[in-house]
Tab-separated table of C-alpha atoms and ligand atoms in Angstrom:
chain	number	residue	atom	x	y	z
F	14	MET	CA	36.913	-29.045	6.035
F	15	SER	CA	40.070	-26.989	5.883
F	16	GLU	CA	40.003	-27.220	2.086
F	17	TYR	CA	37.108	-24.717	2.008
F	18	PRO	CA	37.671	-20.963	2.210
F	19	ARG	CA	36.617	-19.402	5.490
F	20	ILE	CA	34.785	-16.182	6.301
F	21	ILE	CA	35.669	-14.785	9.716
F	22	LEU	CA	33.135	-12.383	11.223
F	23	HIS	CA	33.745	-9.325	13.342
F	24	ALA	CA	33.103	-9.671	17.069
F	25	ARG	CA	29.387	-9.316	17.903
F	26	ARG	CA	28.389	-9.550	14.252
F	27	ASP	CA	27.317	-13.194	14.446
F	28	VAL	CA	23.772	-12.712	15.754
F	29	SER	CA	21.927	-12.925	12.447
F	30	VAL	CA	23.940	-15.986	11.434
F	31	ARG	CA	23.125	-17.733	14.685
F	32	ARG	CA	19.466	-16.866	14.122
F	33	ARG	CA	19.723	-18.586	10.763
F	34	HIS	CA	19.107	-15.554	8.622
F	35	PRO	CA	20.251	-16.628	5.136
F	36	TRP	CA	21.984	-13.356	4.171
F	37	LEU	CA	25.456	-12.460	5.377
F	38	PHE	CA	26.266	-8.837	4.578
F	39	SER	CA	29.794	-7.659	3.771
F	40	GLY	CA	29.858	-5.302	6.787
F	41	ALA	CA	29.838	-8.241	9.201
F	42	ILE	CA	32.944	-9.794	7.679
F	43	ALA	CA	36.381	-9.213	9.252
F	44	ARG	CA	38.330	-11.237	6.672
F	45	VAL	CA	38.151	-13.981	4.111
F	46	GLU	CA	40.716	-16.754	4.302
F	47	GLY	CA	41.460	-18.372	0.951
F	48	LYS	CA	40.327	-17.149	-2.441
F	49	PRO	CA	36.725	-18.220	-2.996
F	50	GLU	CA	35.471	-18.150	-6.572
F	51	PRO	CA	32.010	-16.620	-7.149
F	52	GLY	CA	29.475	-19.110	-5.823
F	53	ALA	CA	32.045	-21.196	-3.948
F	54	LEU	CA	31.129	-23.040	-0.770
F	55	VAL	CA	32.545	-21.191	2.230
F	56	ALA	CA	32.565	-21.892	5.969
F	57	VAL	CA	31.469	-19.009	8.191
F	58	HIS	CA	33.215	-18.641	11.550
F	59	SER	CA	32.835	-16.254	14.444
F	60	PHE	CA	35.709	-13.923	15.368
F	61	ASP	CA	36.949	-16.484	17.901
F	62	GLY	CA	37.008	-19.309	15.379
F	63	ALA	CA	33.752	-21.158	16.157
F	64	PHE	CA	32.061	-22.715	13.134
F	65	LEU	CA	28.651	-21.118	12.457
F	66	ALA	CA	27.350	-21.979	8.998
F	67	TRP	CA	27.979	-22.933	5.395
F	68	GLY	CA	27.257	-20.504	2.614
F	69	HIS	CA	27.733	-19.670	-1.036
F	70	TYR	CA	30.120	-16.813	-1.682
F	71	SER	CA	29.069	-13.822	-3.764
F	72	ALA	CA	32.164	-11.769	-4.482
F	73	ALA	CA	30.311	-8.813	-6.007
F	74	SER	CA	27.191	-8.410	-3.894
F	75	GLN	CA	26.607	-6.628	-0.578
F	76	ILE	CA	25.066	-9.953	0.384
F	77	ARG	CA	28.519	-11.512	0.473
F	78	ALA	CA	27.279	-15.013	1.271
F	79	ARG	CA	23.945	-16.802	1.189
F	80	LEU	CA	23.803	-19.307	3.994
F	81	ILE	CA	22.502	-22.777	3.371
F	82	ALA	CA	23.316	-24.979	6.359
F	83	TRP	CA	24.061	-24.592	10.047
F	84	GLU	CA	25.007	-28.204	10.737
F	85	ASP	CA	28.402	-28.991	12.188
F	86	ALA	CA	31.597	-28.242	10.360
F	87	ASP	CA	32.099	-31.829	9.151
F	88	PHE	CA	28.806	-31.852	7.272
F	89	VAL	CA	29.691	-30.424	3.880
F	90	PRO	CA	26.524	-29.425	1.983
F	91	GLU	CA	27.959	-29.844	-1.471
F	92	MET	CA	26.807	-33.264	-2.638
F	93	PRO	CA	23.822	-33.791	-4.949
F	94	GLU	CA	21.937	-35.611	-2.159
F	95	PHE	CA	21.822	-32.439	-0.103
F	96	TRP	CA	20.227	-30.447	-2.910
F	97	ARG	CA	17.993	-33.313	-4.015
F	98	ALA	CA	16.558	-33.484	-0.490
F	99	ARG	CA	15.949	-29.717	-0.366
F	100	LEU	CA	14.251	-29.787	-3.766
F	101	GLU	CA	12.142	-32.820	-2.859
F	102	GLN	CA	10.991	-31.121	0.313
F	103	ALA	CA	9.945	-27.955	-1.532
F	104	ILE	CA	8.223	-29.855	-4.342
F	105	ALA	CA	6.368	-32.139	-1.904
F	106	ALA	CA	5.035	-29.085	-0.036
F	107	ARG	CA	3.188	-27.979	-3.211
F	108	GLN	CA	1.573	-31.316	-3.950
F	109	PRO	CA	-1.663	-30.597	-2.029
F	110	LEU	CA	-2.130	-27.476	-4.153
F	111	LEU	CA	-1.832	-29.446	-7.376
F	112	ALA	CA	-3.545	-32.625	-6.115
F	113	ASP	CA	-7.086	-32.270	-7.470
F	114	GLY	CA	-5.997	-31.031	-10.902
F	115	THR	CA	-7.930	-27.746	-10.806
F	116	THR	CA	-4.622	-25.887	-10.424
F	117	THR	CA	-1.715	-26.874	-12.668
F	118	ALA	CA	0.656	-23.941	-12.137
F	119	CYS	CA	2.499	-22.883	-9.021
F	120	ARG	CA	5.852	-21.926	-7.552
F	121	LEU	CA	7.723	-25.100	-6.604
F	122	VAL	CA	10.837	-23.540	-5.116
F	123	ASN	CA	10.801	-20.127	-3.458
F	124	ALA	CA	14.504	-19.449	-3.030
F	125	GLU	CA	15.676	-18.473	0.486
F	126	SER	CA	12.355	-19.427	2.067
F	127	ASP	CA	12.728	-23.002	0.765
F	128	GLY	CA	16.362	-23.257	1.877
F	129	ILE	CA	17.753	-22.805	-1.642
F	130	PRO	CA	18.845	-19.156	-1.812
F	131	GLY	CA	18.710	-17.696	-5.301
F	132	LEU	CA	16.684	-20.483	-6.928
F	133	VAL	CA	13.148	-19.985	-8.184
F	134	VAL	CA	11.278	-22.808	-9.902
F	135	ASP	CA	7.775	-22.358	-11.299
F	136	ARG	CA	5.614	-25.054	-12.856
F	137	TYR	CA	3.201	-24.324	-15.691
F	138	GLY	CA	1.769	-27.770	-16.403
F	139	GLU	CA	4.449	-29.727	-18.221
F	140	VAL	CA	6.653	-26.656	-18.600
F	141	VAL	CA	9.013	-25.829	-15.751
F	142	VAL	CA	10.669	-22.413	-15.607
F	143	VAL	CA	13.758	-21.748	-13.543
F	144	GLN	CA	15.547	-18.578	-12.400
F	145	TYR	CA	19.131	-18.612	-11.134
F	146	LEU	CA	19.428	-15.418	-9.105
F	147	SER	CA	22.637	-15.829	-7.094
F	148	ALA	CA	26.264	-16.698	-7.769
F	149	GLY	CA	25.829	-19.846	-5.645
F	150	THR	CA	22.966	-21.357	-7.606
F	151	ASP	CA	24.342	-20.110	-10.911
F	152	ALA	CA	27.615	-21.935	-10.270
F	153	ARG	CA	25.608	-25.142	-9.657
F	154	ARG	CA	23.182	-24.704	-12.549
F	155	GLU	CA	24.102	-27.994	-14.249
F	156	LEU	CA	23.431	-29.929	-11.056
F	157	PHE	CA	20.105	-28.157	-10.436
F	158	ASN	CA	19.038	-28.666	-14.046
F	159	GLU	CA	19.727	-32.396	-13.767
F	160	LEU	CA	17.966	-32.735	-10.428
F	161	LEU	CA	14.902	-30.833	-11.654
F	162	VAL	CA	14.605	-33.069	-14.718
F	163	GLU	CA	15.042	-36.157	-12.534
F	164	LEU	CA	12.437	-35.066	-9.970
F	165	LEU	CA	9.851	-33.364	-12.197
F	166	HIS	CA	10.115	-35.123	-15.588
F	167	PRO	CA	9.053	-31.944	-17.398
F	168	ALA	CA	8.414	-31.743	-21.144
F	169	THR	CA	10.388	-28.491	-21.024
F	170	LEU	CA	12.863	-26.924	-18.631
F	171	TYR	CA	13.230	-23.265	-19.565
F	172	GLU	CA	15.407	-20.559	-18.034
F	173	ARG	CA	14.197	-16.996	-17.350
F	174	SER	CA	17.188	-15.579	-15.472
F	175	ASP	CA	16.639	-12.259	-17.262
F	176	VAL	CA	16.190	-10.258	-14.071
F	177	ASP	CA	17.908	-7.181	-12.650
F	178	VAL	CA	18.968	-8.790	-9.381
F	179	ARG	CA	21.534	-10.842	-11.280
F	180	GLU	CA	23.479	-7.640	-11.938
F	181	LYS	CA	24.156	-7.285	-8.221
F	182	GLU	CA	25.784	-10.710	-8.377
F	183	ARG	CA	27.655	-9.647	-11.520
F	184	LEU	CA	25.794	-12.255	-13.544
F	185	THR	CA	24.544	-11.477	-17.036
F	186	PRO	CA	20.906	-12.094	-18.008
F	187	ARG	CA	20.270	-15.557	-19.346
F	188	GLU	CA	17.288	-17.095	-21.032
F	189	GLY	CA	16.521	-20.165	-23.104
F	190	LEU	CA	15.788	-23.852	-23.317
F	191	LEU	CA	17.641	-26.035	-20.801
F	192	TYR	CA	16.006	-29.403	-21.491
F	193	GLY	CA	13.289	-31.020	-23.618
F	194	GLU	CA	11.098	-29.367	-26.216
F	195	GLU	CA	10.912	-25.644	-26.938
F	196	PRO	CA	7.957	-24.286	-24.927
F	197	PRO	CA	4.794	-23.603	-26.912
F	198	ASP	CA	4.055	-19.900	-27.574
F	199	VAL	CA	1.147	-20.230	-25.185
F	200	VAL	CA	1.215	-22.686	-22.294
F	201	GLU	CA	-2.327	-23.412	-21.119
F	202	ILE	CA	-2.712	-23.653	-17.367
F	203	LEU	CA	-5.562	-24.121	-14.927
F	204	GLU	CA	-5.831	-22.042	-11.792
F	205	ASN	CA	-8.648	-22.807	-9.369
F	206	GLY	CA	-10.506	-24.309	-12.328
F	207	LEU	CA	-10.022	-21.258	-14.573
F	208	ARG	CA	-7.999	-21.275	-17.783
F	209	PHE	CA	-5.117	-18.999	-18.639
F	210	GLY	CA	-2.575	-18.773	-21.418
F	211	VAL	CA	0.991	-18.119	-20.304
F	212	ASP	CA	3.892	-16.973	-22.467
F	213	VAL	CA	6.883	-18.291	-20.527
F	214	ARG	CA	9.367	-16.700	-22.961
F	215	HIS	CA	8.126	-13.109	-22.842
F	216	GLY	CA	5.645	-12.886	-19.967
F	217	HIS	CA	6.424	-10.978	-16.771
F	218	LYS	CA	8.422	-12.832	-14.099
F	219	THR	CA	8.364	-16.438	-15.307
F	220	GLY	CA	5.156	-15.753	-17.269
F	221	PHE	CA	2.350	-15.247	-14.765
F	222	TYR	CA	1.712	-13.624	-11.363
F	223	LEU	CA	1.354	-16.895	-9.489
F	224	ASP	CA	1.725	-15.007	-6.201
F	225	GLN	CA	-1.749	-13.471	-6.623
F	226	ARG	CA	-3.623	-16.774	-6.983
F	227	ASP	CA	-5.206	-16.763	-3.513
F	228	ASN	CA	-6.092	-13.073	-3.792
F	229	ARG	CA	-7.739	-13.588	-7.169
F	230	ALA	CA	-9.817	-16.330	-5.522
F	231	LEU	CA	-10.750	-13.854	-2.756
F	232	VAL	CA	-12.011	-11.429	-5.383
F	233	ARG	CA	-14.094	-14.171	-6.979
F	234	GLY	CA	-15.600	-14.920	-3.560
F	235	ALA	CA	-16.314	-11.268	-2.817
F	236	VAL	CA	-18.026	-10.803	-6.187
F	237	ALA	CA	-20.080	-13.974	-5.703
F	238	GLN	CA	-21.460	-12.618	-2.411
F	239	ARG	CA	-22.755	-9.514	-4.185
F	240	LYS	CA	-25.148	-9.077	-7.024
F	241	ALA	CA	-24.168	-7.718	-10.425
F	242	SER	CA	-20.992	-5.985	-9.366
F	243	THR	CA	-19.002	-3.641	-11.568
F	244	ILE	CA	-15.242	-4.121	-11.344
F	245	LEU	CA	-12.342	-1.832	-12.145
F	246	ASN	CA	-9.224	-3.961	-12.598
F	247	THR	CA	-6.280	-1.582	-12.578
F	248	PHE	CA	-2.848	-2.863	-13.662
F	249	SER	CA	-4.691	-5.794	-15.156
F	250	TYR	CA	-1.809	-7.543	-17.021
F	251	THR	CA	-3.372	-10.600	-18.731
F	252	GLY	CA	-6.688	-10.246	-16.929
F	253	GLY	CA	-6.201	-12.617	-13.996
F	254	PHE	CA	-8.489	-10.711	-11.641
F	255	ALA	CA	-10.952	-10.026	-14.493
F	256	VAL	CA	-11.455	-13.716	-15.216
F	257	TYR	CA	-11.995	-14.495	-11.528
F	258	ALA	CA	-14.418	-11.585	-11.142
F	259	LEU	CA	-16.472	-12.815	-14.098
F	260	ALA	CA	-16.379	-16.337	-12.676
F	261	GLY	CA	-17.866	-14.857	-9.508
F	262	GLY	CA	-20.695	-13.307	-11.503
F	263	ALA	CA	-19.519	-9.737	-12.139
F	264	SER	CA	-21.770	-7.834	-14.526
F	265	ALA	CA	-19.020	-5.664	-16.032
F	266	VAL	CA	-15.233	-5.434	-15.854
F	267	THR	CA	-12.990	-2.547	-16.880
F	268	ASN	CA	-9.299	-3.416	-17.323
F	269	VAL	CA	-6.595	-0.757	-17.296
F	270	ASP	CA	-3.018	-1.447	-18.378
F	271	THR	CA	-0.297	0.324	-20.362
F	272	SER	CA	0.464	-2.854	-22.272
F	273	ALA	CA	-1.686	-3.471	-25.359
F	274	GLU	CA	-0.203	-6.947	-25.593
F	275	ALA	CA	-1.217	-7.807	-22.014
F	276	LEU	CA	-4.757	-6.587	-22.720
F	277	ARG	CA	-4.851	-8.680	-25.917
F	278	VAL	CA	-3.852	-11.812	-23.985
F	279	GLY	CA	-6.479	-10.851	-21.411
F	280	ARG	CA	-9.098	-11.037	-24.178
F	281	GLU	CA	-7.903	-14.524	-25.066
F	282	ASN	CA	-8.170	-15.534	-21.416
F	283	LEU	CA	-11.795	-14.385	-21.322
F	284	ALA	CA	-12.565	-16.484	-24.383
F	285	ARG	CA	-10.751	-19.490	-22.865
F	286	ASN	CA	-13.250	-19.395	-20.019
F	287	GLY	CA	-16.294	-18.762	-22.189
F	288	PHE	CA	-16.927	-15.191	-20.970
F	289	ALA	CA	-18.573	-12.722	-23.324
F	290	ALA	CA	-16.257	-9.893	-24.383
F	291	ALA	CA	-19.264	-7.546	-24.373
F	292	ASN	CA	-19.100	-7.241	-20.576
F	293	VAL	CA	-15.470	-6.208	-20.635
F	294	GLU	CA	-13.944	-2.858	-21.448
F	295	ASP	CA	-10.183	-2.489	-21.944
F	296	ILE	CA	-8.468	0.843	-21.463
F	297	GLU	CA	-4.892	1.032	-22.676
F	298	GLY	CA	-3.193	3.789	-20.751
F	299	ASP	CA	-1.390	5.032	-17.681
F	300	ALA	CA	-3.434	4.236	-14.585
F	301	PHE	CA	-2.470	7.545	-12.969
F	302	THR	CA	-4.220	9.379	-15.815
F	303	VAL	CA	-6.980	6.888	-16.614
F	304	LEU	CA	-8.293	6.814	-13.034
F	305	ARG	CA	-8.554	10.617	-13.068
F	306	GLU	CA	-10.391	10.504	-16.386
F	307	LEU	CA	-12.845	7.917	-15.104
F	308	HIS	CA	-13.557	10.168	-12.129
F	309	SER	CA	-14.165	13.200	-14.320
F	310	GLN	CA	-16.546	11.044	-16.384
F	311	LYS	CA	-18.413	10.360	-13.100
F	312	ARG	CA	-17.833	6.634	-13.387
F	313	ALA	CA	-18.145	4.513	-10.237
F	314	PHE	CA	-17.499	0.859	-9.414
F	315	ASP	CA	-18.432	-1.682	-6.747
F	316	ILE	CA	-14.953	-3.199	-6.596
F	317	VAL	CA	-11.622	-1.640	-7.528
F	318	ILE	CA	-8.434	-3.697	-7.768
F	319	LEU	CA	-5.077	-1.905	-7.645
F	320	ASP	CA	-2.155	-4.223	-8.353
F	321	PRO	CA	0.661	-1.952	-9.523
F	322	PRO	CA	4.184	-3.053	-10.420
F	323	LYS	CA	6.958	-2.580	-7.877
F	324	PHE	CA	7.391	1.150	-7.151
F	325	ALA	CA	10.256	0.860	-4.602
F	326	PHE	CA	13.344	-1.088	-5.599
F	327	THR	CA	15.513	0.013	-2.678
F	328	GLN	CA	15.122	1.709	0.669
F	329	GLY	CA	16.076	4.966	-1.061
F	330	ASP	CA	12.973	4.754	-3.271
F	331	VAL	CA	10.503	4.497	-0.398
F	332	GLN	CA	9.493	8.187	-0.216
F	333	ARG	CA	8.868	8.501	-3.920
F	334	ALA	CA	7.109	5.135	-4.056
F	335	ALA	CA	4.884	6.103	-1.122
F	336	ARG	CA	3.705	9.170	-3.051
F	337	GLY	CA	2.868	6.948	-6.032
F	338	TYR	CA	0.930	4.469	-3.913
F	339	LYS	CA	-0.919	7.293	-2.180
F	340	ASP	CA	-1.883	8.872	-5.460
F	341	ILE	CA	-3.364	5.781	-7.100
F	342	ASN	CA	-5.141	4.813	-3.886
F	343	MET	CA	-6.710	8.287	-3.712
F	344	GLN	CA	-7.879	7.966	-7.302
F	345	ALA	CA	-9.235	4.477	-6.670
F	346	LEU	CA	-11.085	5.446	-3.488
F	347	ARG	CA	-12.864	8.265	-5.324
F	348	LEU	CA	-14.220	5.776	-7.856
F	349	LEU	CA	-15.874	3.434	-5.365
F	350	ASN	CA	-19.572	3.245	-4.624
F	351	PRO	CA	-20.587	3.325	-0.939
F	352	GLY	CA	-20.278	-0.229	0.393
F	353	GLY	CA	-17.762	-0.971	-2.334
F	354	LEU	CA	-14.464	-2.787	-1.862
F	355	LEU	CA	-10.923	-1.750	-2.650
F	356	PHE	CA	-8.378	-4.556	-3.122
F	357	THR	CA	-5.116	-2.658	-2.950
F	358	PHE	CA	-1.615	-4.146	-3.170
F	359	SER	CA	2.044	-3.304	-2.922
F	360	CYS	CA	4.664	-5.802	-4.097
F	361	SER	CA	7.559	-3.572	-2.988
F	362	GLY	CA	9.558	-5.387	-0.324
F	363	ALA	CA	10.856	-2.016	0.905
F	364	ILE	CA	7.301	-0.881	1.796
F	365	SER	CA	6.272	-2.627	5.002
F	366	ALA	CA	2.702	-3.731	5.658
F	367	ASP	CA	2.527	-1.093	8.380
F	368	LEU	CA	3.689	1.712	6.095
F	369	PHE	CA	1.343	0.535	3.355
F	370	GLN	CA	-1.617	0.758	5.713
F	371	LYS	CA	-0.572	4.290	6.667
F	372	ILE	CA	-0.369	5.254	2.995
F	373	VAL	CA	-3.873	3.944	2.299
F	374	PHE	CA	-5.114	5.735	5.413
F	375	GLY	CA	-3.570	8.995	4.187
F	376	ALA	CA	-5.185	8.507	0.792
F	377	ALA	CA	-8.646	7.962	2.301
F	378	LEU	CA	-8.260	10.990	4.551
F	379	ASP	CA	-7.301	13.252	1.655
F	380	VAL	CA	-10.242	12.233	-0.536
F	381	LYS	CA	-12.599	12.198	2.465
F	382	ARG	CA	-13.689	8.588	2.098
F	383	ASP	CA	-14.518	6.679	5.242
F	384	ALA	CA	-13.118	3.166	4.921
F	385	GLN	CA	-12.535	0.055	7.024
F	386	ILE	CA	-10.064	-2.779	6.664
F	387	VAL	CA	-12.057	-5.969	6.183
F	388	GLY	CA	-9.209	-8.192	5.031
F	389	ARG	CA	-5.462	-8.471	4.775
F	390	MET	CA	-3.670	-10.217	1.968
F	391	THR	CA	-0.230	-11.588	1.257
F	392	GLN	CA	1.443	-13.752	-1.369
F	393	SER	CA	-0.046	-17.179	-2.117
F	394	SER	CA	1.049	-20.098	0.038
F	395	ASP	CA	3.340	-21.542	-2.642
F	396	HIS	CA	5.445	-18.394	-2.047
F	397	PRO	CA	6.105	-19.117	1.636
F	398	ILE	CA	8.058	-16.828	3.952
F	399	ALA	CA	10.620	-18.607	6.131
F	400	LEU	CA	10.348	-17.320	9.703
F	401	THR	CA	14.101	-16.803	9.613
F	402	PHE	CA	13.696	-14.585	6.525
F	403	PRO	CA	11.078	-11.850	6.959
F	404	GLU	CA	12.438	-10.165	3.803
F	405	GLY	CA	10.687	-12.966	1.927
F	406	GLU	CA	7.372	-11.182	2.491
F	407	TYR	CA	7.064	-8.708	-0.359
F	408	LEU	CA	3.403	-8.760	-1.385
F	409	LYS	CA	0.931	-7.115	0.936
F	410	GLY	CA	-2.615	-6.055	0.366
F	411	LEU	CA	-5.631	-4.604	2.107
F	412	VAL	CA	-9.300	-5.157	1.437
F	413	CYS	CA	-10.997	-1.901	2.372
F	414	ARG	CA	-14.733	-1.404	2.561
F	415	ILE	CA	-16.040	2.046	1.777
F	416	VAL	CA	-18.416	3.180	4.473
F	417	GLY	CA	-19.447	6.423	2.874
P	520	SAH	N1	-2.917	-8.079	-11.525
P	520	SAH	C1	-2.090	-8.768	-12.490
P	520	SAH	C2	-0.626	-8.424	-12.361
P	520	SAH	C3	-0.281	-6.955	-12.499
P	520	SAH	S1	1.376	-6.660	-12.912
P	520	SAH	C4	-2.345	-10.263	-12.384
P	520	SAH	O1	-3.023	-10.710	-11.443
P	520	SAH	O2	-1.875	-10.998	-13.238
P	520	SAH	C5	1.440	-4.964	-13.212
P	520	SAH	C6	0.875	-4.506	-14.537
P	520	SAH	O3	0.874	-3.097	-14.522
P	520	SAH	C7	1.636	-4.903	-15.794
P	520	SAH	O4	0.778	-5.561	-16.670
P	520	SAH	C8	2.104	-3.571	-16.425
P	520	SAH	O5	1.997	-3.573	-17.843
P	520	SAH	C9	1.129	-2.608	-15.838
P	520	SAH	N2	1.567	-1.216	-15.680
P	520	SAH	C10	2.776	-0.745	-15.283
P	520	SAH	N3	2.744	0.592	-15.137
P	520	SAH	C11	1.480	0.997	-15.422
P	520	SAH	C12	0.817	2.250	-15.432
P	520	SAH	N4	1.435	3.356	-15.074
P	520	SAH	N5	-0.489	2.267	-15.772
P	520	SAH	C13	-1.148	1.139	-16.091
P	520	SAH	N6	-0.571	-0.068	-16.109
P	520	SAH	C14	0.735	-0.144	-15.782
């Protein structure tokens, strides 16, 4: 064991490690013994020398180590068997979701919450997309690539590590084919029996917002319980919520997005599911303006969906982000018919569920709409949140019913 570099913590700074939180911040560290390379395996010890955990060293990040194992000091979590077992466990947990064949895309590995900090693996049918987000997983990329091919037998293993968080680890963006055939321009997937085209090279995240699957299904259910609903799908991307709403029997859908390309793909997704384009209106524009215009045109809807991109990237952004969330929620609330439903989301980790509810409350108060919470939403179950890692919960949503 002595061959591995050691991190020695300050006195009384070992609590989060003992509670198995996977992030060790630089402020807790008294000294580092040895010269760990980025991503190197390190042993974490308390100030009095007791072994606490194994982690991967990140020289550049405030998160100085990502912890992976709390077993005794003689158990060295470096061999392929250790990572194969972690991957197998994560992949097996998703099998029920994929079992009946009506869903062919999901997140297979959700990083910290699946015990593999910094590794995201998404499946789109035969195409598997991977993101290496930490120095630890990036240093072991060859091993993970091999294990993923061995365990998943994909036609394609493609990398989309073109994300900002890599900068904090001093890693450059990386993208491209890792194994197998080049991915097709459009990968066709099924989600709850509905068809979508996914561009894994250029699409957002790894191509699709898999984390909203369960919430899209909720919208379908809510529409199905009503008759001839009109839907405003704000921040529509490639029309995920629109397709589900039409599957539930919506009479008309209005999509709003700044991206003409996303709206174009949304059209293709309608056609894939046999829905008539005549019932769907696309508005290319900034939601903050478009929602105001719709109000001045005296438009109203039975269901409004608000699924904006991340507004708060750090704690320092929270105030500004809160104003943004409040504004769009005010605009959305004004557009709802009495008895209508607002499905409103925030995917900013820095905005807590509690704060988000307060923001929506403030919005309703300001526009004088009386509303009730009739549902709470989070990310889909293939994006689990380890109890040791509450930071893993980033997506939160409220279903609000407009009383009057
Ligand atoms: N609901 C979608 C995901 C939304 S992602 C789904 O289920 O798949 C957020 C979307 O908001 C992106 O498509 C992005 O192009 C769009 N967007 C970002 N800023 C915007 C703005 N100010 N107005 C309208 N759309 C915006």
